[in-house]
Tab-separated table of C-alpha atoms in Angstrom:
chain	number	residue	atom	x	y	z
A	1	UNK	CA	22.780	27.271	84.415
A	2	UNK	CA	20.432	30.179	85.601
A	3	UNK	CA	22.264	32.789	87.340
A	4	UNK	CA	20.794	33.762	91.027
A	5	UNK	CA	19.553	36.606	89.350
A	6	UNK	CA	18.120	34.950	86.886
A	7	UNK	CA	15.966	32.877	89.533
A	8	UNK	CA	15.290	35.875	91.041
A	9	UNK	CA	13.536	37.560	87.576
A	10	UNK	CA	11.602	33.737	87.569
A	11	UNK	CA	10.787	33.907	90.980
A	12	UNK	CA	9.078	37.866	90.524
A	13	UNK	CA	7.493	36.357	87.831
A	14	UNK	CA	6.057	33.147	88.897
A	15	UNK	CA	2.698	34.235	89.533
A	16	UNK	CA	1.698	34.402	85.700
A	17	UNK	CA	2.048	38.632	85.668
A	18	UNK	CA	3.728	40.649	83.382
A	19	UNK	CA	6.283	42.791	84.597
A	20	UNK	CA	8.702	45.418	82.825
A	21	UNK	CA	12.640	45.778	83.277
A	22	UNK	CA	12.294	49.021	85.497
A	23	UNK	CA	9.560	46.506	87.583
A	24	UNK	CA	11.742	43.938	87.849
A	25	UNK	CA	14.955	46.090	89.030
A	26	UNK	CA	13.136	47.694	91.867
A	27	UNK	CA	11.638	44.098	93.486
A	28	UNK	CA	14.996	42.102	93.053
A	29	UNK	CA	17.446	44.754	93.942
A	30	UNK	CA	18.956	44.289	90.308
A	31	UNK	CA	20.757	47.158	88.399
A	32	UNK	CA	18.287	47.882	85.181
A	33	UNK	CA	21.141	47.052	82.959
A	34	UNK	CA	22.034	43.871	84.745
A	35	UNK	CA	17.877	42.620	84.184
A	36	UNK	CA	18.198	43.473	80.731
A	37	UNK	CA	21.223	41.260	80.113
A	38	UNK	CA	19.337	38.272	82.356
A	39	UNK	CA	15.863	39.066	80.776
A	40	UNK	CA	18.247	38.636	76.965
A	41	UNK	CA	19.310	35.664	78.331
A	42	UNK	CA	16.046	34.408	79.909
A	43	UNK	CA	14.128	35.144	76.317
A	44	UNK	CA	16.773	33.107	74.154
A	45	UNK	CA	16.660	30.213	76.579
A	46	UNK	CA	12.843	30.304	75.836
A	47	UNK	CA	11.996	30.775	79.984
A	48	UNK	CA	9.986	34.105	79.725
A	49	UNK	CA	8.162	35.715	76.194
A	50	UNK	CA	7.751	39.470	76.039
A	51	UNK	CA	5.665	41.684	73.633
A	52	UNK	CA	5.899	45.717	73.444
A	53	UNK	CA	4.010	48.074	75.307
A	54	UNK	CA	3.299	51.790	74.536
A	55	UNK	CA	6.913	53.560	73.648
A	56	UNK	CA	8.442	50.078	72.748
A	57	UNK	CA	8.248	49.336	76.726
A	58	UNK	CA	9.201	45.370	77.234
A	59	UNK	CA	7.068	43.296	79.124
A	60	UNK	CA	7.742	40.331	80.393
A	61	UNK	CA	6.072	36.832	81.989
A	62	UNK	CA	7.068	33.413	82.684
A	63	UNK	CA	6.830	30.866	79.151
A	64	UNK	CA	4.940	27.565	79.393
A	65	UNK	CA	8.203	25.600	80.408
A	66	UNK	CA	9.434	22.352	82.358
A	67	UNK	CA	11.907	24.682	84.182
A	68	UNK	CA	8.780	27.158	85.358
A	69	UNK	CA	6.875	24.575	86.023
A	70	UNK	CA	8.866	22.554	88.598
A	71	UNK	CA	10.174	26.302	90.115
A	72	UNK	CA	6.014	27.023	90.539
A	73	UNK	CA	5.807	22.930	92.348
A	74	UNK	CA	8.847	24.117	94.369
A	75	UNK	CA	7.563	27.198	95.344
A	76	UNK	CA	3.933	26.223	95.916
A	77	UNK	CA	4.823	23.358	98.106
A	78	UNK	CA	7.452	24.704	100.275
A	79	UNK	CA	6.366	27.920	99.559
A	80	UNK	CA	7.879	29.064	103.413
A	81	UNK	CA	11.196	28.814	102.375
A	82	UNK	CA	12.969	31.683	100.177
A	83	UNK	CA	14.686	29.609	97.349
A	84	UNK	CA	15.945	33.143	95.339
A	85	UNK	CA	18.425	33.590	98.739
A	86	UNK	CA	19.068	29.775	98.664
A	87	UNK	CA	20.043	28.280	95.256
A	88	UNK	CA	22.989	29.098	93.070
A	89	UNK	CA	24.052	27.571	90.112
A	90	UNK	CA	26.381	25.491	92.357
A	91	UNK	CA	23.735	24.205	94.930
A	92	UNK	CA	21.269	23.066	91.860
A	93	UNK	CA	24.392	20.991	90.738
A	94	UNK	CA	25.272	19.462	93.667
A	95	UNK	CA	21.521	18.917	94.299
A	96	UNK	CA	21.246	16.539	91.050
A	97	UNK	CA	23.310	14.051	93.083
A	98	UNK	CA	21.819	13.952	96.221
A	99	UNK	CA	18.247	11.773	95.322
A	100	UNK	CA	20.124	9.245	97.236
A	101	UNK	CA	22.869	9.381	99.846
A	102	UNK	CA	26.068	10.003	98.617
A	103	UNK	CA	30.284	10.831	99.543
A	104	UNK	CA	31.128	14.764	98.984
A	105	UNK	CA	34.391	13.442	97.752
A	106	UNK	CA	32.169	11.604	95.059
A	107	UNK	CA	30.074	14.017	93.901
A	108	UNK	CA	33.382	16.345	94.166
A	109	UNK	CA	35.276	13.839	91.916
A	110	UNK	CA	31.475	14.025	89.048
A	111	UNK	CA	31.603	17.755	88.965
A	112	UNK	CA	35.113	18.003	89.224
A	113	UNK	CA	35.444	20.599	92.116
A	114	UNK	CA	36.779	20.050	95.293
A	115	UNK	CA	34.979	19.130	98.542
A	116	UNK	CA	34.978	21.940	100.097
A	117	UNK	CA	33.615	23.297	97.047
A	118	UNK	CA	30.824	20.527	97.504
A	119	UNK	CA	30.350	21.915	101.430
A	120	UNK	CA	30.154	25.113	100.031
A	121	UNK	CA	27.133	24.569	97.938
A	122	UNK	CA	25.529	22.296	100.617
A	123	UNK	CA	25.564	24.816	103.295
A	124	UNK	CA	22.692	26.668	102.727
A	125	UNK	CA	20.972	23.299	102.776
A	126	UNK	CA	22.780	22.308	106.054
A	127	UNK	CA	21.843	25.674	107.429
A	128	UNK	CA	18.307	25.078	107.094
A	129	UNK	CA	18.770	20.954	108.285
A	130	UNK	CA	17.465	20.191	103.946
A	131	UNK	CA	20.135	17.129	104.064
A	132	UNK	CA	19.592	13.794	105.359
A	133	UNK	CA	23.037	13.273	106.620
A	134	UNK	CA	23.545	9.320	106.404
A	135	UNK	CA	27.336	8.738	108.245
A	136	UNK	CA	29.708	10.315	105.639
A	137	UNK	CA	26.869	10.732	103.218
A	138	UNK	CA	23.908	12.990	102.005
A	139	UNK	CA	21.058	13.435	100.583
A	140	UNK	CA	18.117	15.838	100.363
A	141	UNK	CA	15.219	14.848	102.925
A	142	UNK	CA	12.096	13.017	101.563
A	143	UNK	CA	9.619	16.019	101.399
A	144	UNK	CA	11.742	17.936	98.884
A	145	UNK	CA	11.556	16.072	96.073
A	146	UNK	CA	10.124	19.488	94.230
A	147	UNK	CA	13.911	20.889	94.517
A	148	UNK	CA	15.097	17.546	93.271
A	149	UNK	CA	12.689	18.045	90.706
A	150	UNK	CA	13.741	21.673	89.351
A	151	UNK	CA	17.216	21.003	89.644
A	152	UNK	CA	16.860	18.112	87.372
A	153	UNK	CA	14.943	20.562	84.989
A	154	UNK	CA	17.093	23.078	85.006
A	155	UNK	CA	20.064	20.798	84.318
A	156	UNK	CA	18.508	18.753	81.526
A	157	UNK	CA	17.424	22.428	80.038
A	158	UNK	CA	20.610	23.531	79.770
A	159	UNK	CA	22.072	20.148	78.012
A	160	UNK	CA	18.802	20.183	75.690
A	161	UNK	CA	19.521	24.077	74.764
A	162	UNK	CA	23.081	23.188	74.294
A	163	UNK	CA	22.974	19.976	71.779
A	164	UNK	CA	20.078	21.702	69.963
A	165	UNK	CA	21.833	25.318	69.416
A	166	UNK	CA	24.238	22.621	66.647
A	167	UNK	CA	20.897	20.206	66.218
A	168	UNK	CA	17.434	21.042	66.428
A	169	UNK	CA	15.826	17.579	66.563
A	170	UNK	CA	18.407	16.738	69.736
A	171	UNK	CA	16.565	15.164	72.563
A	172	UNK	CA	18.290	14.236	76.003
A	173	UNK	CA	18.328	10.963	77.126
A	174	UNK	CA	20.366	10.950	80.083
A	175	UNK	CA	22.392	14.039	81.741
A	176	UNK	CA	24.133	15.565	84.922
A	177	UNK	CA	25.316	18.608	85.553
A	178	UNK	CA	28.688	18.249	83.245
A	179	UNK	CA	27.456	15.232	80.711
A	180	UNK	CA	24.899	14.616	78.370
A	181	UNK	CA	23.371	11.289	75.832
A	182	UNK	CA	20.902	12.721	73.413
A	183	UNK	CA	19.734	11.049	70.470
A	184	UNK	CA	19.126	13.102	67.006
A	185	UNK	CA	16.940	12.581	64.082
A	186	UNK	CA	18.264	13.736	60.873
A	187	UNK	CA	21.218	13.161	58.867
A	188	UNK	CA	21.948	17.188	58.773
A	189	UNK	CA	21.949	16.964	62.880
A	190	UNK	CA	24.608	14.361	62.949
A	191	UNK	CA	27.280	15.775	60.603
A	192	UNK	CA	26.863	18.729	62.594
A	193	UNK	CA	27.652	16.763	66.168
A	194	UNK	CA	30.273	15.030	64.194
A	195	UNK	CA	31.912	18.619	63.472
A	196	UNK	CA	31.519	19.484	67.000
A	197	UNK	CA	34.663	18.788	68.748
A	198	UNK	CA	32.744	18.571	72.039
A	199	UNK	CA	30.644	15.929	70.791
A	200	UNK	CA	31.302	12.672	70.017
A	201	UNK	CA	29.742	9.473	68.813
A	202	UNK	CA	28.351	6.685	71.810
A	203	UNK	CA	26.045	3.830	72.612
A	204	UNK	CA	26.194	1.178	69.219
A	205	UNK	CA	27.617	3.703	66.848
A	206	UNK	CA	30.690	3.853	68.903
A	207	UNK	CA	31.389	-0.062	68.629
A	208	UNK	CA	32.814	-0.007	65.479
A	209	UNK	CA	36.133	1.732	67.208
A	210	UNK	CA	36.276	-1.351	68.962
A	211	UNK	CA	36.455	-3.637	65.969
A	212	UNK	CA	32.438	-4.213	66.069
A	213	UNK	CA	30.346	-3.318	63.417
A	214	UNK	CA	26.413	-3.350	63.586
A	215	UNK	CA	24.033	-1.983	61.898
A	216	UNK	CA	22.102	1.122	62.723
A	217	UNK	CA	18.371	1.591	62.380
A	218	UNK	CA	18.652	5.654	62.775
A	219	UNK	CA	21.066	8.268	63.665
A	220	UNK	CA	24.298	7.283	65.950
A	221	UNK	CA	23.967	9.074	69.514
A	222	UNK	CA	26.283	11.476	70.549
A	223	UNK	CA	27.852	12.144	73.928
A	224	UNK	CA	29.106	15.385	75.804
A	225	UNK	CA	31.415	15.536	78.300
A	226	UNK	CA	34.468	17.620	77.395
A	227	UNK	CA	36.738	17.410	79.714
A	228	UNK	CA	36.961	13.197	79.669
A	229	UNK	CA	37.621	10.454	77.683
A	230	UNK	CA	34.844	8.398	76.847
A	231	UNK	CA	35.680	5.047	78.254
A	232	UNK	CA	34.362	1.512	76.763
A	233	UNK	CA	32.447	1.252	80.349
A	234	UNK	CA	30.551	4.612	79.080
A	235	UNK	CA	30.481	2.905	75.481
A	236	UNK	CA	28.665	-0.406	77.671
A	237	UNK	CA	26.195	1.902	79.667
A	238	UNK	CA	25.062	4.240	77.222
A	239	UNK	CA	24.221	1.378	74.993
A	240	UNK	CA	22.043	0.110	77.751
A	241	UNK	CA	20.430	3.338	78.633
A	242	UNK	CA	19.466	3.618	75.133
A	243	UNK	CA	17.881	0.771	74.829
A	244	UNK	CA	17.720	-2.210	77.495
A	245	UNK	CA	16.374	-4.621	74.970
A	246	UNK	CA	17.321	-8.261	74.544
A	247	UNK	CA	19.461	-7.506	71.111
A	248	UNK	CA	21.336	-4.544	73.115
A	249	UNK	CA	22.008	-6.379	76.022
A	250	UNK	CA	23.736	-9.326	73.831
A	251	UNK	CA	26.208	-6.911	72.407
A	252	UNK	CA	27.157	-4.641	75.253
A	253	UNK	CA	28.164	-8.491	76.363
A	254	UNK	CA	29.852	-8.802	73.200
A	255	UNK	CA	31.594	-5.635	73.609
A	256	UNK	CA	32.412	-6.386	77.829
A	257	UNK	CA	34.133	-9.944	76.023
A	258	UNK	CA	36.014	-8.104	73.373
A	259	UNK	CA	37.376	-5.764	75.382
A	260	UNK	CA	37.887	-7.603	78.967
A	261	UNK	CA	36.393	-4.783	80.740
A	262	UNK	CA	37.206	-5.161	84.415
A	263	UNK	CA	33.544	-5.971	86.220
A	264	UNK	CA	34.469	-3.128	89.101
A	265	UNK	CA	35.224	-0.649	86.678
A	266	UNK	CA	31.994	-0.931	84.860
A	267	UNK	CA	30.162	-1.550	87.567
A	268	UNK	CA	31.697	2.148	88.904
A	269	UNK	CA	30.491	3.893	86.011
A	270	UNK	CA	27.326	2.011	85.999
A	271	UNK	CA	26.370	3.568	89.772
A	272	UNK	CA	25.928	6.934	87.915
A	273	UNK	CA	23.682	5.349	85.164
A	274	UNK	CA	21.307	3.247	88.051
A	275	UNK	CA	22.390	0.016	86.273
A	276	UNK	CA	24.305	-1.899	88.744
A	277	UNK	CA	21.744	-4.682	88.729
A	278	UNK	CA	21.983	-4.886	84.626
A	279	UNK	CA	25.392	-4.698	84.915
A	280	UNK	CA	25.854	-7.777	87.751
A	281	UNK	CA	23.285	-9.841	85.950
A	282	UNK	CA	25.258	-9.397	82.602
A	283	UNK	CA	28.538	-10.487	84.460
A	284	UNK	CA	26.602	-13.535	85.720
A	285	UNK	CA	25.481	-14.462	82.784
A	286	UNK	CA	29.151	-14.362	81.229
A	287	UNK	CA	30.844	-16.097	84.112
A	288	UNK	CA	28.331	-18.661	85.055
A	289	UNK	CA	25.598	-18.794	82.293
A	290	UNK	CA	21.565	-18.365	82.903
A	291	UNK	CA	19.677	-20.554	84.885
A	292	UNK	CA	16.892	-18.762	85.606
A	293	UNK	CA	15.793	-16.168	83.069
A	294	UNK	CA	13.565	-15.076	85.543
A	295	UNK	CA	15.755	-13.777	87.970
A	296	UNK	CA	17.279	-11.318	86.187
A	297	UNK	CA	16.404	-7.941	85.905
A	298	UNK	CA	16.628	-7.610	82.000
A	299	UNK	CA	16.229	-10.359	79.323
A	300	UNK	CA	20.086	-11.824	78.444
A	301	UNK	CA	20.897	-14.097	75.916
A	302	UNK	CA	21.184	-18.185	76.091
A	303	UNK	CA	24.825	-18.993	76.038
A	304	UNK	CA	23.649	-20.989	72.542
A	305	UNK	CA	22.686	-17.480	71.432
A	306	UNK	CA	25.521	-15.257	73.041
A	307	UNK	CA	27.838	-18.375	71.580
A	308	UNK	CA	27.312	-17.539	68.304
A	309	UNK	CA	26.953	-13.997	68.764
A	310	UNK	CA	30.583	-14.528	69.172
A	311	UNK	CA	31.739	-16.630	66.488
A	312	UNK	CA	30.266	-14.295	64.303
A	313	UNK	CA	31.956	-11.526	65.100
A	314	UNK	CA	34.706	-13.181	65.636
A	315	UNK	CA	35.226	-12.168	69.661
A	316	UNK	CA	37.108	-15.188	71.620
């Protein structure tokens, strides 16, 4: 996550100019051996390039990069507020939750903090009346979607650096602040996520745990979340996320049957993945079969089809 100095070294830099080290100390108030370490880390996250000036002298401006370019959005449209005095690390995580209303003690219980932890980071949003508080709930008012926006970046950054530091080709398909789905390309990138203990196999490549074996056109995905078991209900919605398509949808069914996963359970984890509708349609489909394809908001299988979907695996 970038530090606040960090942010503060983008922010001096936004502009496009080039700046050097003894430049940058002197406008953010930064010791010149504290900017070196965050311009180090700044270069090898690929946010700002340098070259050499007479005597070796670094300078420094902004890269071409998703996180500048949603910090330059942020700053251009609310360009009255000063965002280096109020984001930290924790307020960009808490903002990732907050594109629609939701409990502190849920967003708490995602990031594994406390509330008041959660307060914490919201109150230099609060201070500045930034939340659309909704009863118990919030979330960030309706004209700053830019600092929606960056936070995202910067969180999907950080997961993207992260998976492709083990595997280059590693692209992110879904992420919050502590979790990550990516999808690789090669064969070399997924031994090396297999030999990561942090990693670990999801979505269809994860069924055959479960006693369900498909085939797999490409690499297995991987999932990151140290600190938690991946559940069968994570198995179901990465699968979707992955791919929503008729085939997928007929054997995260398969996999709900096998398994009896509880409908409120996976509807819980679905919330997170914004496929409660998938989820309720699928459960309708398995409790009182398909009526109307058309009312549903992805394609499910006949009960003919999901029938012998069954039998052939052998799922009662």
């Amino acid at each position: 996550m970038i530090s606040k100095a960090g942010l503060a070294v983008i922010d001096a830099l936004s502009t496009g100019r080039e700046a050097t080290p003894v430049d940058l100390a002197t406008e953010t108030g930064y010791s010149q051996p504290h900017i070196y370490e965050v311009l180090d880390d700044l270069l090898d996250a690929g946010l700002v390039v340098e070259r050499r000036g007479p005597n070796n002298q670094r300078h420094v401006r902004v890269a071409d990069h998703p996180v500048i370019e949603a910090y330059r959005t942020l700053q251009s449209e609310l360009s009255h507020v000063d965002w280096v005095a109020l984001l930290s690390p924790a307020t960009l995580k808490v903002c990732w939750f907050l594109d629609e209303p939701r409990h502190v003690s849920a967003i708490a219980a995602r990031l594994r903090i406390t509330r008041q932890g959660v307060h914490k980071a919201l109150s230099p949003l609060k201070h500045r009346a930034m939340l659309s508080p909704s009863g118990p709930e919030y979330a960030v008012s309706e004209d700053l979607a830019p600092l929606l926006a960056f936070a995202q970046a910067v969180v999907t950054h950080e997961h993207r650096s992260r998976a492709r530091e083990l595997a280059p080709s590693a692209t992110v398909e879904w992420c919050d602040p502590k979790r990550a789905l990516v999808r690789v390309q090669t064969a070399e990138d997924t031994d090396a996520l297999l030999d990561a203990p942090e990693w670990q196999v999801s979505g269809l490549g994860r069924f055959e745990e479960y006693g369900l074996q498909f085939f797999l056109a490409g690499e297995p995905a991987f999932w990151y979340a140290p600190d938690e078991e991946l559940t069968p209900a994570d198995v179901v919605c990465h699968t979707l996320v992955l791919d929503s398509g008729s085939r997928r949808v007929s054997y995260a069914m398969l996999l709900i049957e096998k398994l009896d996963i509880d409908q409120e359970t996976l509807t819980d984890t679905a919330t997170w993945y914004n496929l409660e509708s998938t989820i309720a349609a699928m459960y309708q489909a398995l409790q009182e079969g398909v009526e109307d394809a058309d009312e549903f908001p992805v394609v499910l299988p006949s009960e003919t089809e999901f029938m012998a979907l069954k039998e052939q695996y052998g799922v009662a």
